[in-house]
PDB file of C-alpha atoms in Angstrom:
ATOM      1  CA  MET A   1      -5.419-115.726 -51.865  1.00 51.00           C
ATOM      2  CA  MET A   2      -6.747-117.182 -48.728  1.00 46.00           C
ATOM      3  CA  LEU A   3      -2.971-118.844 -48.037  1.00 44.00           C
ATOM      4  CA  ARG A   4      -1.690-114.851 -48.209  1.00 47.00           C
ATOM      5  CA  PHE A   5      -4.471-113.434 -46.275  1.00 42.00           C
ATOM      6  CA  HIS A   6      -4.132-116.625 -43.305  1.00 45.00           C
ATOM      7  CA  LYS A   7       0.031-115.464 -43.687  1.00 45.00           C
ATOM      8  CA  LEU A   8      -1.505-111.585 -42.645  1.00 40.00           C
ATOM      9  CA  ILE A   9      -3.684-112.688 -39.985  1.00 42.00           C
ATOM     10  CA  PHE A  10      -0.327-114.580 -38.683  1.00 41.00           C
ATOM     11  CA  ALA A  11       2.559-112.069 -38.931  1.00 45.00           C
ATOM     12  CA  ALA A  12       0.356-109.518 -37.329  1.00 45.00           C
ATOM     13  CA  ALA A  13      -0.783-111.800 -34.640  1.00 44.00           C
ATOM     14  CA  VAL A  14       3.272-112.210 -34.125  1.00 43.00           C
ATOM     15  CA  GLY A  15       3.984-108.899 -33.796  1.00 46.00           C
ATOM     16  CA  LEU A  16       0.782-108.008 -31.429  1.00 44.00           C
ATOM     17  CA  ALA A  17       2.177-110.718 -29.308  1.00 44.00           C
ATOM     18  CA  ALA A  18       5.918-109.386 -28.959  1.00 46.00           C
ATOM     19  CA  LEU A  19       4.621-106.203 -27.980  1.00 45.00           C
ATOM     20  CA  SER A  20       1.900-107.182 -25.536  1.00 47.00           C
ATOM     21  CA  GLY A  21       5.197-109.459 -24.121  1.00 51.00           C
ATOM     22  CA  GLY A  22       7.645-105.846 -24.309  1.00 56.00           C
ATOM     23  CA  ALA A  23       7.421-104.974 -20.738  1.00 62.00           C
ATOM     24  CA  ARG A  24      10.675-105.846 -18.471  1.00 82.00           C
ATOM     25  CA  ALA A  25      11.245-105.540 -15.083  1.00 87.00           C
ATOM     26  CA  ALA A  26      12.821-102.830 -13.625  1.00 93.00           C
ATOM     27  CA  THR A  27      15.673-102.807 -10.486  1.00 95.00           C
ATOM     28  CA  VAL A  28      15.541 -98.786  -8.721  1.00 95.00           C
ATOM     29  CA  ASP A  29      17.837 -97.925  -5.868  1.00 96.00           C
ATOM     30  CA  LEU A  30      16.267 -94.966  -4.859  1.00 97.00           C
ATOM     31  CA  ASP A  31      19.667 -92.678  -3.104  1.00 96.00           C
ATOM     32  CA  PHE A  32      17.792 -90.149  -0.075  1.00 96.00           C
ATOM     33  CA  ARG A  33      20.741 -88.956   1.092  1.00 94.00           C
ATOM     34  CA  LEU A  34      22.112 -85.196   0.256  1.00 92.00           C
ATOM     35  CA  PRO A  35      25.526 -84.687  -0.468  1.00 86.00           C
ATOM     36  CA  ALA A  36      28.017 -82.701   1.503  1.00 82.00           C
ATOM     37  CA  GLY A  37      27.389 -78.995   0.975  1.00 79.00           C
ATOM     38  CA  SER A  38      23.644 -78.802  -0.475  1.00 79.00           C
ATOM     39  CA  SER A  39      21.207 -76.547  -0.150  1.00 72.00           C
ATOM     40  CA  GLU A  40      18.036 -78.627   0.391  1.00 75.00           C
ATOM     41  CA  LEU A  41      19.328 -79.633   4.264  1.00 78.00           C
ATOM     42  CA  GLY A  42      15.856 -78.524   6.170  1.00 88.00           C
ATOM     43  CA  ARG A  43      12.338 -79.761   6.161  1.00 91.00           C
ATOM     44  CA  ALA A  44       9.345 -79.723   4.571  1.00 95.00           C
ATOM     45  CA  ASP A  45       5.410 -81.464   4.230  1.00 96.00           C
ATOM     46  CA  SER A  46       6.351 -83.942   1.206  1.00 97.00           C
ATOM     47  CA  VAL A  47       9.202 -84.753  -1.029  1.00 97.00           C
ATOM     48  CA  SER A  48       9.351 -86.003  -4.316  1.00 97.00           C
ATOM     49  CA  PHE A  49      12.020 -88.424  -6.004  1.00 97.00           C
ATOM     50  CA  ALA A  50      12.158 -89.412  -9.906  1.00 95.00           C
ATOM     51  CA  GLN A  51      14.176 -92.169 -11.493  1.00 93.00           C
ATOM     52  CA  GLY A  52      13.450 -93.214 -14.795  1.00 91.00           C
ATOM     53  CA  SER A  53       9.521 -94.092 -15.148  1.00 93.00           C
ATOM     54  CA  LEU A  54       9.093 -94.610 -11.598  1.00 97.00           C
ATOM     55  CA  ALA A  55       8.000 -91.290  -9.328  1.00 98.00           C
ATOM     56  CA  LEU A  56       7.990 -91.439  -6.256  1.00 98.00           C
ATOM     57  CA  THR A  57       6.486 -88.706  -2.728  1.00 99.00           C
ATOM     58  CA  VAL A  58       7.250 -89.147   0.312  1.00 99.00           C
ATOM     59  CA  THR A  59       5.249 -87.604   3.913  1.00 98.00           C
ATOM     60  CA  ALA A  60       5.295 -87.669   7.429  1.00 98.00           C
ATOM     61  CA  GLY A  61       3.217 -88.818  10.181  1.00 96.00           C
ATOM     62  CA  VAL A  62       2.863 -89.522  13.754  1.00 95.00           C
ATOM     63  CA  GLN A  63       1.602 -93.346  15.021  1.00 94.00           C
ATOM     64  CA  ALA A  64      -0.110 -91.636  18.488  1.00 90.00           C
ATOM     65  CA  PHE A  65      -3.600 -92.953  19.963  1.00 89.00           C
ATOM     66  CA  GLY A  66      -3.679 -96.135  17.915  1.00 87.00           C
ATOM     67  CA  ARG A  67      -4.133 -93.978  14.603  1.00 91.00           C
ATOM     68  CA  ILE A  68      -1.811 -92.387  11.928  1.00 94.00           C
ATOM     69  CA  TRP A  69      -1.737 -88.255  12.774  1.00 94.00           C
ATOM     70  CA  PRO A  70      -0.630 -86.191   9.942  1.00 93.00           C
ATOM     71  CA  TRP A  71       1.396 -84.099  12.537  1.00 91.00           C
ATOM     72  CA  ALA A  72       4.991 -84.001  11.038  1.00 95.00           C
ATOM     73  CA  GLN A  73       7.458 -83.112   8.314  1.00 96.00           C
ATOM     74  CA  VAL A  74       9.934 -84.541   6.214  1.00 97.00           C
ATOM     75  CA  THR A  75      13.286 -83.923   7.046  1.00 96.00           C
ATOM     76  CA  ARG A  76      16.430 -84.481   5.044  1.00 94.00           C
ATOM     77  CA  ALA A  77      20.132 -84.340   5.293  1.00 92.00           C
ATOM     78  CA  ARG A  78      22.956 -86.171   4.558  1.00 91.00           C
ATOM     79  CA  SER A  79      22.313 -89.501   5.841  1.00 93.00           C
ATOM     80  CA  GLY A  80      19.176 -89.438   4.077  1.00 96.00           C
ATOM     81  CA  LEU A  81      15.090 -88.561   5.407  1.00 98.00           C
ATOM     82  CA  GLY A  82      13.573 -88.526   9.299  1.00 97.00           C
ATOM     83  CA  VAL A  83      10.899 -87.148  10.732  1.00 97.00           C
ATOM     84  CA  ARG A  84      10.322 -84.012  12.565  1.00 94.00           C
ATOM     85  CA  ASN A  85       6.597 -84.050  14.188  1.00 90.00           C
ATOM     86  CA  ALA A  86       4.111 -81.207  15.826  1.00 80.00           C
ATOM     87  CA  PHE A  87       5.933 -82.113  19.419  1.00 75.00           C
ATOM     88  CA  MET A  88       9.227 -80.785  18.614  1.00 70.00           C
ATOM     89  CA  ASP A  89      11.525 -83.240  18.591  1.00 77.00           C
ATOM     90  CA  GLY A  90      14.568 -84.202  16.962  1.00 82.00           C
ATOM     91  CA  GLY A  91      14.779 -84.597  13.159  1.00 92.00           C
ATOM     92  CA  GLN A  92      15.660 -88.234  12.894  1.00 94.00           C
ATOM     93  CA  ILE A  93      12.609 -91.049  12.827  1.00 97.00           C
ATOM     94  CA  ASP A  94      12.019 -91.875  16.577  1.00 95.00           C
ATOM     95  CA  GLY A  95       9.594 -93.035  19.416  1.00 94.00           C
ATOM     96  CA  ARG A  96      10.305 -90.286  21.697  1.00 89.00           C
ATOM     97  CA  ILE A  97       7.311 -88.517  21.534  1.00 86.00           C
ATOM     98  CA  GLY A  98       4.621 -90.320  19.437  1.00 90.00           C
ATOM     99  CA  ARG A  99       6.218 -92.888  17.151  1.00 95.00           C
ATOM    100  CA  ASP A 100       7.391 -91.636  13.710  1.00 97.00           C
ATOM    101  CA  LEU A 101       6.985 -92.821  10.442  1.00 97.00           C
ATOM    102  CA  LEU A 102       7.778 -91.640   6.470  1.00 99.00           C
ATOM    103  CA  ILE A 103       4.971 -92.624   4.149  1.00 98.00           C
ATOM    104  CA  PHE A 104       5.982 -93.773   0.908  1.00 99.00           C
ATOM    105  CA  SER A 105       3.031 -93.214  -1.568  1.00 98.00           C
ATOM    106  CA  PHE A 106       4.601 -94.629  -5.686  1.00 98.00           C
ATOM    107  CA  ASP A 107       2.543 -93.830  -8.876  1.00 97.00           C
ATOM    108  CA  ARG A 108       2.531 -97.966  -9.128  1.00 97.00           C
ATOM    109  CA  ALA A 109       2.637-101.133  -7.756  1.00 97.00           C
ATOM    110  CA  VAL A 110       5.893-101.964  -6.719  1.00 97.00           C
ATOM    111  CA  ARG A 111       8.103-104.635  -4.572  1.00 97.00           C
ATOM    112  CA  ILE A 112      10.297-102.892  -1.527  1.00 96.00           C
ATOM    113  CA  GLU A 113      13.536-105.511  -1.733  1.00 96.00           C
ATOM    114  CA  GLY A 114      15.404-103.452   0.498  1.00 95.00           C
ATOM    115  CA  VAL A 115      15.644-100.661   2.640  1.00 96.00           C
ATOM    116  CA  GLY A 116      18.834 -97.915   4.175  1.00 95.00           C
ATOM    117  CA  PHE A 117      18.922 -97.136   7.274  1.00 95.00           C
ATOM    118  CA  ALA A 118      21.475 -94.450   8.888  1.00 94.00           C
ATOM    119  CA  ARG A 119      22.701 -93.757  12.556  1.00 91.00           C
ATOM    120  CA  VAL A 120      21.255 -96.924  13.806  1.00 91.00           C
ATOM    121  CA  ASP A 121      21.830 -98.192  17.118  1.00 84.00           C
ATOM    122  CA  SER A 122      22.246-102.196  18.276  1.00 79.00           C
ATOM    123  CA  ASP A 123      18.572-101.486  19.780  1.00 85.00           C
ATOM    124  CA  ASP A 124      16.560-100.040  16.792  1.00 92.00           C
ATOM    125  CA  ASP A 125      13.477-101.795  15.369  1.00 95.00           C
ATOM    126  CA  ALA A 126      11.623-100.340  12.427  1.00 96.00           C
ATOM    127  CA  ALA A 127       7.916-101.540  11.678  1.00 97.00           C
ATOM    128  CA  LEU A 128       6.976-101.720   8.169  1.00 97.00           C
ATOM    129  CA  PHE A 129       3.303-100.539   7.635  1.00 97.00           C
ATOM    130  CA  VAL A 130       1.449-101.555   3.920  1.00 96.00           C
ATOM    131  CA  GLU A 131      -2.212-100.469   2.883  1.00 94.00           C
ATOM    132  CA  GLY A 132      -5.093-102.220   4.652  1.00 90.00           C
ATOM    133  CA  GLY A 133      -8.776-102.940   3.252  1.00 86.00           C
ATOM    134  CA  THR A 134      -9.736 -99.876   4.215  1.00 87.00           C
ATOM    135  CA  GLY A 135      -7.126 -97.958   1.913  1.00 87.00           C
ATOM    136  CA  ALA A 136      -5.393 -96.861   5.466  1.00 92.00           C
ATOM    137  CA  LEU A 137      -1.835 -98.302   6.469  1.00 96.00           C
ATOM    138  CA  GLU A 138      -1.568-100.752   9.252  1.00 94.00           C
ATOM    139  CA  ARG A 139       1.655-101.948  10.804  1.00 95.00           C
ATOM    140  CA  ALA A 140       2.581-105.540   8.971  1.00 95.00           C
ATOM    141  CA  ALA A 141       5.617-106.030  10.345  1.00 95.00           C
ATOM    142  CA  VAL A 142       8.556-105.093  12.884  1.00 96.00           C
ATOM    143  CA  PHE A 143      12.065-105.917  12.517  1.00 94.00           C
ATOM    144  CA  ASP A 144      15.415-105.326  14.160  1.00 93.00           C
ATOM    145  CA  LEU A 145      17.586-103.904  12.421  1.00 90.00           C
ATOM    146  CA  PRO A 146      20.973-105.045  11.556  1.00 81.00           C
ATOM    147  CA  SER A 147      23.465-102.420  13.498  1.00 73.00           C
ATOM    148  CA  GLY A 148      25.864-101.622  10.941  1.00 62.00           C
ATOM    149  CA  GLY A 149      26.622 -98.514  12.474  1.00 60.00           C
ATOM    150  CA  TRP A 150      26.569 -94.717  10.294  1.00 62.00           C
ATOM    151  CA  LEU A 151      24.902 -97.043   7.339  1.00 72.00           C
ATOM    152  CA  SER A 152      22.742-100.522   7.618  1.00 80.00           C
ATOM    153  CA  THR A 153      21.034-102.468   4.983  1.00 86.00           C
ATOM    154  CA  LEU A 154      17.830-104.714   5.592  1.00 90.00           C
ATOM    155  CA  THR A 155      16.910-106.742   3.146  1.00 90.00           C
ATOM    156  CA  LEU A 156      13.219-107.757   2.338  1.00 90.00           C
ATOM    157  CA  ASP A 157      12.507-111.433   1.644  1.00 82.00           C
ATOM    158  CA  PRO A 158      10.273-112.078   0.510  1.00 83.00           C
ATOM    159  CA  ALA A 159       9.533-108.461  -0.750  1.00 87.00           C
ATOM    160  CA  TRP A 160       6.396-106.335   0.474  1.00 94.00           C
ATOM    161  CA  PHE A 161       4.362-105.367  -2.893  1.00 95.00           C
ATOM    162  CA  GLY A 162       1.994-102.394  -3.672  1.00 96.00           C
ATOM    163  CA  ASP A 163       2.122 -99.276  -4.200  1.00 97.00           C
ATOM    164  CA  LEU A 164       2.001 -97.203  -0.893  1.00 98.00           C
ATOM    165  CA  PHE A 165       4.011 -98.131   2.325  1.00 98.00           C
ATOM    166  CA  GLY A 166       5.324 -96.333   5.535  1.00 98.00           C
ATOM    167  CA  ILE A 167       7.958 -96.872   7.622  1.00 98.00           C
ATOM    168  CA  GLY A 168       8.471 -95.596  11.395  1.00 98.00           C
ATOM    169  CA  ALA A 169      10.141 -96.411  14.563  1.00 97.00           C
ATOM    170  CA  ALA A 170       8.483 -99.376  16.354  1.00 96.00           C
ATOM    171  CA  GLY A 171       8.901 -98.251  19.898  1.00 94.00           C
ATOM    172  CA  TRP A 172       9.906 -94.894  22.492  1.00 93.00           C
ATOM    173  CA  ASN A 173      13.768 -95.841  21.935  1.00 92.00           C
ATOM    174  CA  ASP A 174      14.258 -96.550  18.177  1.00 94.00           C
ATOM    175  CA  ASP A 175      16.656 -93.883  16.622  1.00 93.00           C
ATOM    176  CA  PHE A 176      17.414 -93.683  12.623  1.00 95.00           C
ATOM    177  CA  ARG A 177      16.790 -92.614   9.287  1.00 96.00           C
ATOM    178  CA  ILE A 178      16.656 -93.970   5.863  1.00 97.00           C
ATOM    179  CA  SER A 179      19.092 -93.451   3.674  1.00 96.00           C
ATOM    180  CA  GLY A 180      17.341 -95.339   0.555  1.00 97.00           C
ATOM    181  CA  LEU A 181      14.918 -98.212  -0.925  1.00 97.00           C
ATOM    182  CA  ARG A 182      15.759-100.840  -3.564  1.00 96.00           C
ATOM    183  CA  VAL A 183      12.285-101.591  -4.921  1.00 97.00           C
ATOM    184  CA  SER A 184      11.693-103.353  -8.764  1.00 96.00           C
ATOM    185  CA  PHE A 185       8.584-103.241 -11.111  1.00 96.00           C
ATOM    186  CA  GLU A 186       7.105-104.537 -13.909  1.00 90.00           C
ATOM    187  CA  ASP A 187       8.086-101.115 -16.674  1.00 82.00           C
ATOM    188  CA  GLY A 188       4.851-100.691 -19.497  1.00 69.00           C
ATOM    189  CA  ILE A 189       2.181-102.477 -17.298  1.00 50.00           C
ATOM    190  CA  SER A 190      -0.909-101.961 -17.293  1.00 43.00           C
ATOM    191  CA  ALA A 191      -2.262-101.407 -13.607  1.00 41.00           C
ATOM    192  CA  THR A 192      -5.718-102.775 -15.085  1.00 40.00           C
ATOM    193  CA  PRO A 193      -6.023-106.615 -14.686  1.00 37.00           C
ATOM    194  CA  GLY A 194      -7.701-108.595 -18.408  1.00 39.00           C
ATOM    195  CA  PRO A 195      -5.792-109.152 -21.351  1.00 44.00           C
ATOM    196  CA  GLY A 196      -5.902-105.481 -22.072  1.00 44.00           C
ATOM    197  CA  PRO A 197      -6.350-104.044 -25.558  1.00 43.00           C
ATOM    198  CA  PHE A 198      -3.337-106.289 -27.557  1.00 41.00           C
ATOM    199  CA  GLY A 199      -5.287-109.433 -26.387  1.00 46.00           C
ATOM    200  CA  LEU A 200      -8.635-108.755 -27.517  1.00 43.00           C
ATOM    201  CA  ILE A 201      -7.035-108.431 -30.621  1.00 45.00           C
ATOM    202  CA  LEU A 202      -5.516-111.463 -30.566  1.00 43.00           C
ATOM    203  CA  ALA A 203      -8.441-112.885 -29.744  1.00 49.00           C
ATOM    204  CA  ALA A 204     -10.618-110.888 -32.578  1.00 47.00           C
ATOM    205  CA  LEU A 205      -7.685-112.027 -35.313  1.00 46.00           C
ATOM    206  CA  GLY A 206      -7.979-115.717 -34.510  1.00 53.00           C
ATOM    207  CA  ALA A 207     -11.848-116.027 -34.545  1.00 50.00           C
ATOM    208  CA  LEU A 208     -11.419-114.394 -37.758  1.00 48.00           C
ATOM    209  CA  ALA A 209      -8.971-116.856 -38.941  1.00 52.00           C
ATOM    210  CA  LEU A 210     -11.118-119.973 -38.021  1.00 51.00           C
ATOM    211  CA  ALA A 211     -14.513-117.914 -39.539  1.00 51.00           C
ATOM    212  CA  LEU A 212     -12.286-117.768 -42.562  1.00 50.00           C
ATOM    213  CA  ARG A 213     -10.881-121.448 -42.881  1.00 54.00           C
ATOM    214  CA  GLY A 214     -14.310-122.523 -42.614  1.00 54.00           C
ATOM    215  CA  ARG A 215     -16.078-120.700 -45.260  1.00 52.00           C
ATOM    216  CA  GLY A 216     -12.913-122.141 -47.169  1.00 54.00           C
ATOM    217  CA  ALA A 217     -14.098-125.850 -46.272  1.00 51.00           C
ATOM    218  CA  ARG A 218     -17.364-125.293 -47.320  1.00 53.00           C
ATOM    219  CA  ALA A 219     -16.166-124.033 -50.356  1.00 54.00           C
TER     220      ALA A 219
END
């Protein structure tokens, strides 16, 4: 009877271990370009995207006077996403009247591995913002965009990790759109640190097995 019970504990532990390790790494390419003839051209306070189990909300802001202001809307076009701020500038991400930026809010932590840009000139730079200790976006890096004409791709190595990012104009003479993002994430893993429920159950089963083995040895 004791041997049979030990076998049951072992089978349960193996099954739970398999479940707890069932999370997988997923890579998603988000394409913000609109097809020709689309009726979605225009601007909005926010734009939402979903692909698989990943959800994203995009809003716009303006860098001015040392902070980020919500005086802007997201624009959509066939080449991707841009910004139209309250000062009535153009619909691309530029730095002519305040430095425009797009704010990307994911429903989970992701790694941004690449950014697609459109309408890039030879002198365009992009600023990357990440969430700081206060919860606000802080400028973390500036990238010289590869000039590829209509479309250009920037690979981030190493990738940046988090659930809130901003990408915008670094200077007054920058002017571009964002055509897409490549992100990766652990699909199925809880954001709560620690052993999780499966780990706790495994620990309890292990303790029970040890107790029963000790009891059997004394018998």
